[in-house]
Structure formats: structure tokens, C-alpha cells
GROMACS .gro file of C-alpha atoms in nm:
model
   73
    1MET     CA    1  -0.292  -0.711  -4.338
    2GLU     CA    2   0.034  -0.824  -4.219
    3ARG     CA    3   0.085  -0.508  -4.016
    4ASN     CA    4  -0.263  -0.539  -3.862
    5ASP     CA    5  -0.160  -0.940  -3.719
    6LEU     CA    6   0.203  -0.797  -3.604
    7SER     CA    7  -0.013  -0.515  -3.404
    8ASP     CA    8  -0.249  -0.776  -3.259
    9ARG     CA    9   0.021  -1.023  -3.156
   10ARG     CA   10   0.179  -0.724  -3.001
   11PHE     CA   11  -0.131  -0.642  -2.807
   12ASP     CA   12  -0.164  -1.023  -2.710
   13VAL     CA   13   0.204  -1.035  -2.572
   14LEU     CA   14   0.134  -0.721  -2.385
   15LEU     CA   15  -0.193  -0.826  -2.204
   16GLU     CA   16  -0.029  -1.150  -2.112
   17ARG     CA   17   0.242  -0.944  -1.962
   18LEU     CA   18   0.022  -0.706  -1.750
   19ASP     CA   19  -0.202  -1.030  -1.645
   20LEU     CA   20   0.130  -1.181  -1.498
   21ILE     CA   21   0.211  -0.827  -1.330
   22GLY     CA   22  -0.117  -0.810  -1.165
   23ASP     CA   23  -0.090  -1.154  -1.027
   24GLU     CA   24   0.255  -1.090  -0.900
   25LEU     CA   25   0.083  -0.760  -0.731
   26ALA     CA   26  -0.187  -0.979  -0.602
   27LYS     CA   27   0.048  -1.203  -0.423
   28LEU     CA   28   0.247  -0.900  -0.266
   29ASN     CA   29  -0.063  -0.778  -0.144
   30ARG     CA   30  -0.159  -1.094   0.032
   31ARG     CA   31   0.168  -1.143   0.171
   32ALA     CA   32   0.191  -0.778   0.304
   33GLU     CA   33  -0.177  -0.795   0.452
   34HIS     CA   34  -0.061  -1.104   0.672
   35ASP     CA   35   0.290  -0.991   0.759
   36GLU     CA   36   0.291  -0.954   1.151
   37SER     CA   37   0.611  -0.704   1.074
   38PHE     CA   38   0.425  -0.480   0.860
   39VAL     CA   39   0.154  -0.476   1.117
   40ARG     CA   40   0.379  -0.365   1.414
   41LEU     CA   41   0.530  -0.112   1.152
   42ILE     CA   42   0.170   0.038   1.104
   43ARG     CA   43   0.141   0.062   1.489
   44GLU     CA   44   0.471   0.205   1.538
   45ILE     CA   45   0.416   0.482   1.291
   46SER     CA   46   0.090   0.558   1.437
   47THR     CA   47   0.260   0.603   1.771
   48LEU     CA   48   0.497   0.816   1.597
   49ASN     CA   49   0.193   1.025   1.433
   50GLU     CA   50   0.046   1.074   1.774
   51SER     CA   51   0.393   1.196   1.943
   52LEU     CA   52   0.460   1.424   1.663
   53GLN     CA   53   0.110   1.600   1.712
   54ALA     CA   54   0.172   1.638   2.070
   55ILE     CA   55   0.474   1.801   1.982
   56ALA     CA   56   0.339   2.034   1.745
   57TYR     CA   57   0.089   2.127   1.985
   58ALA     CA   58   0.318   2.206   2.244
   59ALA     CA   59   0.535   2.435   2.007
   60LEU     CA   60   0.226   2.630   1.961
   61GLY     CA   61   0.146   2.675   2.324
   62HIS     CA   62  -0.204   2.467   2.294
   63GLN     CA   63  -0.294   2.145   2.448
   64PRO     CA   64  -0.413   1.863   2.204
   65PRO     CA   65  -0.804   1.797   2.201
   66GLN     CA   66  -0.863   1.554   2.481
   67VAL     CA   67  -0.977   1.242   2.284
   68ARG     CA   68  -0.969   0.897   2.407
   69ARG     CA   69  -0.807   0.643   2.152
   70ARG     CA   70  -0.850   0.269   2.183
   71ARG     CA   71  -0.559   0.079   2.186
   72ALA     CA   72  -0.525  -0.206   1.932
   73GLY     CA   73  -0.331  -0.527   2.060
   0.00000   0.00000   0.00000
């Protein structure tokens, strides 16, 4: 029975550690959502993606579809 108690204790410690990790991840997610530099980075990546698509179409000799996009900002 001593072996079961040890396993239960290890399980409890593991759960406590997982809870702490979950709490830290939640904090990091909240910070990332509100971080202005993160938002700017996303905008830059979006612009880069559009540019790369235009280059790819140009390399293939095709014109991209004419789609009007709403600019955020």
C-alpha cells in the first residue's frame, strides 16, 4: 500500500505543476493579445504575404485575382 501512496503523491505533485504551467501560459497569452508590437508584427507579416503572392503570380506570368481588401488601422 505504501507504493500506491507514493504514486498518488507523485500524481498530485504533477497536477500542481501542470496547473502552474497552465496559469503561466494564460498570462503569456493575455500579454501577447495586448502587445502592440505583436499586432504590428502581424500586420507586417500580412503585408509580406501579399507581396510574396504578387511576386509568385508575376513569376508565373499571371495576374492575381482582383480582390479589394479592407485595410485595418
